[in-house]
């Protein structure tokens, strides 16, 4: 059983910063792409940022220049540094990973339980 456990969410004032972490555990041979998504109240879940195993990144236009995604392959962990936060960044943030088990060529998708980020005065 592979699990993703997120941490780092909370309440922050506009202009502030938060750092989210997501650690994968279980019988994992390798993890391909890891990413962060968010879902605001009444809206669909959307991509925030992705990072490949090799370090290539992709960001939503709304967070470019403010958020930075990174990962530690040895720890199967992905991070999201969020700076200059705005009220519109308020959402539940979900971690996602595309992982490979041992002795299997197929990859699987797994989600974390989500962590709430609230940006408010």
Short mmCIF file of N, CA and C in Angstrom, two decimals:
data_model
loop_
_atom_site.label_atom_id
_atom_site.label_comp_id
_atom_site.label_asym_id
_atom_site.label_seq_id
_atom_site.Cartn_x
_atom_site.Cartn_y
_atom_site.Cartn_z
N UNK A 1 0.84 -1.19 0.00
CA UNK A 1 0.00 0.00 0.00
C UNK A 1 0.88 1.24 0.00
N UNK A 2 0.72 2.08 -1.01
CA UNK A 2 1.50 3.31 -1.11
C UNK A 2 0.65 4.46 -0.61
N UNK A 3 1.24 5.29 0.21
CA UNK A 3 0.53 6.45 0.76
C UNK A 3 1.34 7.72 0.56
N UNK A 4 0.61 8.82 0.40
CA UNK A 4 1.21 10.15 0.38
C UNK A 4 0.70 10.91 1.59
N UNK A 5 1.59 11.47 2.35
CA UNK A 5 1.21 12.22 3.54
C UNK A 5 1.70 13.65 3.39
N UNK A 6 0.74 14.58 3.38
CA UNK A 6 1.07 16.00 3.21
C UNK A 6 1.15 16.68 4.57
N UNK A 7 1.91 17.76 4.62
CA UNK A 7 1.99 18.58 5.82
C UNK A 7 2.38 20.00 5.42
N UNK A 8 2.15 20.94 6.34
CA UNK A 8 2.59 22.30 6.11
C UNK A 8 1.51 23.32 5.83
N UNK A 9 0.29 22.87 5.70
CA UNK A 9 -0.79 23.83 5.46
C UNK A 9 -1.12 24.64 6.70
N UNK A 10 -1.97 25.63 6.54
CA UNK A 10 -2.36 26.46 7.67
C UNK A 10 -2.90 27.80 7.23
N UNK A 11 -3.01 28.69 8.21
CA UNK A 11 -3.51 30.04 7.99
C UNK A 11 -2.33 31.00 7.87
N UNK A 12 -2.35 31.84 6.85
CA UNK A 12 -1.28 32.81 6.64
C UNK A 12 -1.89 34.10 6.10
N UNK A 13 -1.26 35.21 6.42
CA UNK A 13 -1.74 36.50 5.93
C UNK A 13 -1.31 36.72 4.48
N UNK A 14 -2.05 37.54 3.75
CA UNK A 14 -1.63 37.87 2.37
C UNK A 14 -0.20 38.40 2.36
N UNK A 15 0.56 37.94 1.38
CA UNK A 15 1.96 38.31 1.29
C UNK A 15 2.89 37.36 2.03
N UNK A 16 2.34 36.47 2.81
CA UNK A 16 3.14 35.54 3.59
C UNK A 16 3.57 34.33 2.79
N UNK A 17 4.24 33.41 3.50
CA UNK A 17 4.79 32.22 2.87
C UNK A 17 4.42 30.96 3.65
N UNK A 18 4.34 29.86 2.93
CA UNK A 18 4.16 28.55 3.51
C UNK A 18 4.96 27.55 2.69
N UNK A 19 5.36 26.46 3.33
CA UNK A 19 6.04 25.38 2.63
C UNK A 19 5.29 24.08 2.89
N UNK A 20 4.81 23.48 1.81
CA UNK A 20 4.13 22.19 1.90
C UNK A 20 5.12 21.06 1.63
N UNK A 21 4.90 19.95 2.31
CA UNK A 21 5.71 18.76 2.09
C UNK A 21 4.79 17.58 1.84
N UNK A 22 5.28 16.63 1.06
CA UNK A 22 4.50 15.42 0.78
C UNK A 22 5.48 14.26 0.68
N UNK A 23 5.32 13.30 1.57
CA UNK A 23 6.21 12.15 1.61
C UNK A 23 5.47 10.89 1.19
N UNK A 24 6.06 10.15 0.28
CA UNK A 24 5.49 8.88 -0.16
C UNK A 24 6.11 7.73 0.62
N UNK A 25 5.28 6.78 0.98
CA UNK A 25 5.77 5.60 1.70
C UNK A 25 5.10 4.35 1.14
N UNK A 26 5.78 3.22 1.32
CA UNK A 26 5.27 1.96 0.82
C UNK A 26 6.29 1.28 -0.06
N UNK A 27 5.85 0.23 -0.74
CA UNK A 27 6.74 -0.56 -1.57
C UNK A 27 6.89 0.10 -2.94
N UNK A 28 7.76 1.08 -3.00
CA UNK A 28 7.93 1.90 -4.20
C UNK A 28 9.29 1.62 -4.82
N UNK A 29 9.28 1.27 -6.08
CA UNK A 29 10.55 1.12 -6.79
C UNK A 29 11.06 2.47 -7.25
N UNK A 30 10.16 3.26 -7.82
CA UNK A 30 10.55 4.56 -8.34
C UNK A 30 9.31 5.44 -8.47
N UNK A 31 9.53 6.74 -8.44
CA UNK A 31 8.44 7.69 -8.67
C UNK A 31 8.79 8.55 -9.87
N UNK A 32 7.88 8.61 -10.82
CA UNK A 32 8.08 9.47 -11.99
C UNK A 32 7.73 10.91 -11.63
N UNK A 33 6.63 11.39 -12.14
CA UNK A 33 6.23 12.77 -11.88
C UNK A 33 5.53 12.89 -10.52
N UNK A 34 5.85 13.95 -9.81
CA UNK A 34 5.13 14.31 -8.59
C UNK A 34 4.56 15.71 -8.80
N UNK A 35 3.43 15.96 -8.16
CA UNK A 35 2.81 17.25 -8.40
C UNK A 35 1.93 17.70 -7.26
N UNK A 36 1.58 18.96 -7.33
CA UNK A 36 0.64 19.56 -6.39
C UNK A 36 -0.56 20.09 -7.17
N UNK A 37 -1.74 19.81 -6.66
CA UNK A 37 -2.99 20.31 -7.21
C UNK A 37 -3.70 21.05 -6.09
N UNK A 38 -4.69 21.85 -6.45
CA UNK A 38 -5.50 22.50 -5.43
C UNK A 38 -6.94 22.57 -5.86
N UNK A 39 -7.80 22.61 -4.84
CA UNK A 39 -9.23 22.70 -5.09
C UNK A 39 -9.82 23.72 -4.14
N UNK A 40 -10.29 24.82 -4.72
CA UNK A 40 -10.95 25.86 -3.95
C UNK A 40 -12.42 25.49 -3.78
N UNK A 41 -13.09 26.06 -2.77
CA UNK A 41 -14.50 25.73 -2.54
C UNK A 41 -15.34 25.99 -3.78
N UNK A 42 -16.11 25.01 -4.17
CA UNK A 42 -17.00 25.15 -5.31
C UNK A 42 -16.34 25.08 -6.67
N UNK A 43 -15.05 24.76 -6.69
CA UNK A 43 -14.33 24.71 -7.96
C UNK A 43 -13.69 23.35 -8.17
N UNK A 44 -13.25 23.11 -9.39
CA UNK A 44 -12.60 21.85 -9.71
C UNK A 44 -11.15 21.84 -9.24
N UNK A 45 -10.63 20.65 -9.07
CA UNK A 45 -9.22 20.49 -8.72
C UNK A 45 -8.36 20.82 -9.95
N UNK A 46 -7.35 21.65 -9.74
CA UNK A 46 -6.50 22.07 -10.85
C UNK A 46 -5.03 21.89 -10.50
N UNK A 47 -4.23 21.77 -11.53
CA UNK A 47 -2.79 21.61 -11.34
C UNK A 47 -2.16 22.92 -10.87
N UNK A 48 -1.29 22.82 -9.88
CA UNK A 48 -0.51 23.97 -9.43
C UNK A 48 0.91 23.87 -9.98
N UNK A 49 1.56 22.72 -9.77
CA UNK A 49 2.94 22.54 -10.22
C UNK A 49 3.27 21.06 -10.29
N UNK A 50 4.18 20.71 -11.22
CA UNK A 50 4.64 19.34 -11.37
C UNK A 50 6.15 19.34 -11.50
N UNK A 51 6.75 18.20 -11.12
CA UNK A 51 8.19 18.04 -11.27
C UNK A 51 8.48 16.60 -11.64
N UNK A 52 9.32 16.40 -12.64
CA UNK A 52 9.69 15.05 -13.05
C UNK A 52 10.83 14.54 -12.16
N UNK A 53 11.15 13.27 -12.32
CA UNK A 53 12.22 12.71 -11.53
C UNK A 53 13.55 13.40 -11.86
N UNK A 54 13.68 13.84 -13.07
CA UNK A 54 14.90 14.53 -13.48
C UNK A 54 14.96 16.00 -13.10
N UNK A 55 13.83 16.53 -12.59
CA UNK A 55 13.85 17.91 -12.11
C UNK A 55 13.18 18.93 -13.02
N UNK A 56 12.61 18.49 -14.13
CA UNK A 56 11.89 19.43 -15.00
C UNK A 56 10.58 19.82 -14.32
N UNK A 57 10.25 21.11 -14.42
CA UNK A 57 9.08 21.62 -13.72
C UNK A 57 8.08 22.25 -14.66
N UNK A 58 6.85 22.32 -14.16
CA UNK A 58 5.74 22.93 -14.90
C UNK A 58 4.85 23.61 -13.87
N UNK A 59 4.45 24.87 -14.15
CA UNK A 59 3.64 25.63 -13.21
C UNK A 59 2.38 26.17 -13.86
N UNK A 60 1.33 26.31 -13.07
CA UNK A 60 0.16 27.05 -13.51
C UNK A 60 0.55 28.52 -13.64
N UNK A 61 -0.04 29.20 -14.61
CA UNK A 61 0.30 30.61 -14.83
C UNK A 61 0.06 31.45 -13.57
N UNK A 62 -0.96 31.09 -12.81
CA UNK A 62 -1.35 31.89 -11.65
C UNK A 62 -0.31 31.86 -10.52
N UNK A 63 0.62 30.90 -10.55
CA UNK A 63 1.58 30.79 -9.45
C UNK A 63 3.02 31.00 -9.91
N UNK A 64 3.22 31.16 -11.20
CA UNK A 64 4.59 31.36 -11.71
C UNK A 64 5.24 32.57 -11.06
N UNK A 65 6.49 32.38 -10.63
CA UNK A 65 7.22 33.45 -9.99
C UNK A 65 6.97 33.57 -8.49
N UNK A 66 5.95 32.85 -7.99
CA UNK A 66 5.65 32.90 -6.55
C UNK A 66 5.85 31.55 -5.86
N UNK A 67 5.56 30.48 -6.58
CA UNK A 67 5.67 29.13 -6.01
C UNK A 67 6.86 28.40 -6.64
N UNK A 68 7.49 27.55 -5.84
CA UNK A 68 8.58 26.73 -6.33
C UNK A 68 8.39 25.29 -5.88
N UNK A 69 8.40 24.38 -6.84
CA UNK A 69 8.29 22.96 -6.52
C UNK A 69 9.69 22.34 -6.56
N UNK A 70 9.95 21.42 -5.64
CA UNK A 70 11.22 20.70 -5.61
C UNK A 70 10.98 19.30 -5.05
N UNK A 71 11.97 18.43 -5.17
CA UNK A 71 11.80 17.08 -4.66
C UNK A 71 13.14 16.51 -4.21
N UNK A 72 13.02 15.54 -3.31
CA UNK A 72 14.18 14.78 -2.84
C UNK A 72 13.91 13.33 -3.21
N UNK A 73 14.54 12.86 -4.25
CA UNK A 73 14.26 11.50 -4.74
C UNK A 73 14.65 10.44 -3.72
N UNK A 74 15.69 10.68 -2.96
CA UNK A 74 16.13 9.71 -1.97
C UNK A 74 15.09 9.53 -0.87
N UNK A 75 14.33 10.58 -0.62
CA UNK A 75 13.31 10.55 0.44
C UNK A 75 11.90 10.39 -0.11
N UNK A 76 11.77 10.27 -1.43
CA UNK A 76 10.44 10.18 -2.07
C UNK A 76 9.53 11.30 -1.58
N UNK A 77 10.06 12.49 -1.55
CA UNK A 77 9.35 13.64 -0.99
C UNK A 77 9.35 14.80 -1.99
N UNK A 78 8.21 15.48 -2.06
CA UNK A 78 8.08 16.66 -2.90
C UNK A 78 7.67 17.83 -2.01
N UNK A 79 8.15 19.01 -2.39
CA UNK A 79 7.88 20.22 -1.61
C UNK A 79 7.25 21.28 -2.51
N UNK A 80 6.51 22.19 -1.88
CA UNK A 80 5.99 23.35 -2.59
C UNK A 80 6.21 24.57 -1.70
N UNK A 81 7.16 25.41 -2.11
CA UNK A 81 7.40 26.66 -1.42
C UNK A 81 6.48 27.72 -2.02
N UNK A 82 5.65 28.30 -1.19
CA UNK A 82 4.67 29.26 -1.65
C UNK A 82 4.97 30.62 -1.02
N UNK A 83 5.30 31.58 -1.86
CA UNK A 83 5.60 32.94 -1.40
C UNK A 83 4.58 33.92 -1.96
N UNK A 84 4.55 35.10 -1.37
CA UNK A 84 3.63 36.17 -1.84
C UNK A 84 2.21 35.63 -1.98
N UNK A 85 1.75 34.95 -0.97
CA UNK A 85 0.44 34.32 -1.04
C UNK A 85 -0.68 35.34 -1.12
N UNK A 86 -1.71 34.97 -1.87
CA UNK A 86 -2.87 35.82 -2.09
C UNK A 86 -4.12 35.11 -1.58
N UNK A 87 -5.16 35.85 -1.27
CA UNK A 87 -6.42 35.20 -0.83
C UNK A 87 -6.92 34.17 -1.83
N UNK A 88 -6.70 34.42 -3.11
CA UNK A 88 -7.17 33.47 -4.13
C UNK A 88 -6.36 32.17 -4.17
N UNK A 89 -5.30 32.09 -3.38
CA UNK A 89 -4.56 30.84 -3.25
C UNK A 89 -5.20 29.91 -2.22
N UNK A 90 -6.21 30.41 -1.52
CA UNK A 90 -6.90 29.59 -0.53
C UNK A 90 -7.55 28.37 -1.18
N UNK A 91 -7.20 27.20 -0.68
CA UNK A 91 -7.70 25.95 -1.25
C UNK A 91 -7.18 24.77 -0.42
N UNK A 92 -7.72 23.61 -0.71
CA UNK A 92 -7.11 22.37 -0.23
C UNK A 92 -6.07 21.95 -1.26
N UNK A 93 -4.87 21.72 -0.82
CA UNK A 93 -3.77 21.34 -1.70
C UNK A 93 -3.54 19.83 -1.59
N UNK A 94 -3.50 19.19 -2.76
CA UNK A 94 -3.33 17.75 -2.83
C UNK A 94 -2.02 17.40 -3.52
N UNK A 95 -1.35 16.41 -2.99
CA UNK A 95 -0.14 15.89 -3.58
C UNK A 95 -0.50 14.69 -4.47
N UNK A 96 0.22 14.53 -5.55
CA UNK A 96 -0.01 13.42 -6.47
C UNK A 96 1.32 12.83 -6.91
N UNK A 97 1.34 11.51 -7.10
CA UNK A 97 2.56 10.87 -7.56
C UNK A 97 2.24 9.75 -8.54
N UNK A 98 3.07 9.64 -9.54
CA UNK A 98 3.00 8.55 -10.52
C UNK A 98 4.17 7.60 -10.19
N UNK A 99 3.84 6.42 -9.65
CA UNK A 99 4.88 5.57 -9.07
C UNK A 99 4.91 4.19 -9.71
N UNK A 100 6.07 3.55 -9.61
CA UNK A 100 6.25 2.20 -10.13
C UNK A 100 6.56 1.23 -8.99
N UNK A 101 5.88 0.09 -8.95
CA UNK A 101 6.22 -0.94 -7.96
C UNK A 101 7.40 -1.78 -8.44
N UNK A 102 7.94 -2.57 -7.55
CA UNK A 102 8.98 -3.51 -7.92
C UNK A 102 8.42 -4.57 -8.85
N UNK A 103 9.23 -5.04 -9.77
CA UNK A 103 8.89 -6.18 -10.63
C UNK A 103 7.63 -5.92 -11.45
N UNK A 104 7.41 -4.69 -11.85
CA UNK A 104 6.23 -4.35 -12.63
C UNK A 104 6.58 -3.15 -13.50
N UNK A 105 6.21 -3.21 -14.77
CA UNK A 105 6.51 -2.11 -15.69
C UNK A 105 5.43 -1.05 -15.67
N UNK A 106 4.30 -1.33 -15.05
CA UNK A 106 3.18 -0.38 -15.06
C UNK A 106 3.37 0.65 -13.95
N UNK A 107 2.88 1.87 -14.22
CA UNK A 107 2.89 2.91 -13.20
C UNK A 107 1.47 3.12 -12.68
N UNK A 108 1.40 3.64 -11.46
CA UNK A 108 0.13 3.85 -10.80
C UNK A 108 0.07 5.28 -10.26
N UNK A 109 -1.15 5.74 -10.07
CA UNK A 109 -1.40 7.09 -9.60
C UNK A 109 -1.88 7.04 -8.15
N UNK A 110 -1.34 7.92 -7.30
CA UNK A 110 -1.79 7.98 -5.92
C UNK A 110 -1.92 9.43 -5.49
N UNK A 111 -2.91 9.68 -4.62
CA UNK A 111 -3.19 11.02 -4.11
C UNK A 111 -3.03 11.07 -2.60
N UNK A 112 -2.64 12.23 -2.11
CA UNK A 112 -2.65 12.47 -0.68
C UNK A 112 -4.04 12.87 -0.21
N UNK A 113 -4.17 13.06 1.11
CA UNK A 113 -5.47 13.36 1.69
C UNK A 113 -5.81 14.84 1.61
N UNK A 114 -4.83 15.66 1.30
CA UNK A 114 -5.06 17.10 1.17
C UNK A 114 -4.69 17.85 2.44
N UNK A 115 -4.23 19.08 2.24
CA UNK A 115 -3.92 19.97 3.36
C UNK A 115 -4.47 21.35 3.03
N UNK A 116 -5.14 21.96 4.00
CA UNK A 116 -5.83 23.22 3.77
C UNK A 116 -4.87 24.40 3.92
N UNK A 117 -4.89 25.26 2.94
CA UNK A 117 -4.15 26.52 2.98
C UNK A 117 -5.17 27.65 2.94
N UNK A 118 -5.13 28.51 3.95
CA UNK A 118 -6.05 29.64 4.02
C UNK A 118 -5.23 30.92 4.07
N UNK A 119 -5.49 31.81 3.11
CA UNK A 119 -4.80 33.10 3.05
C UNK A 119 -5.81 34.18 3.38
N UNK A 120 -5.65 34.78 4.53
CA UNK A 120 -6.63 35.74 5.01
C UNK A 120 -5.98 36.72 5.99
N UNK A 121 -6.45 37.99 5.99
CA UNK A 121 -5.88 38.97 6.95
C UNK A 121 -6.12 38.56 8.38
#
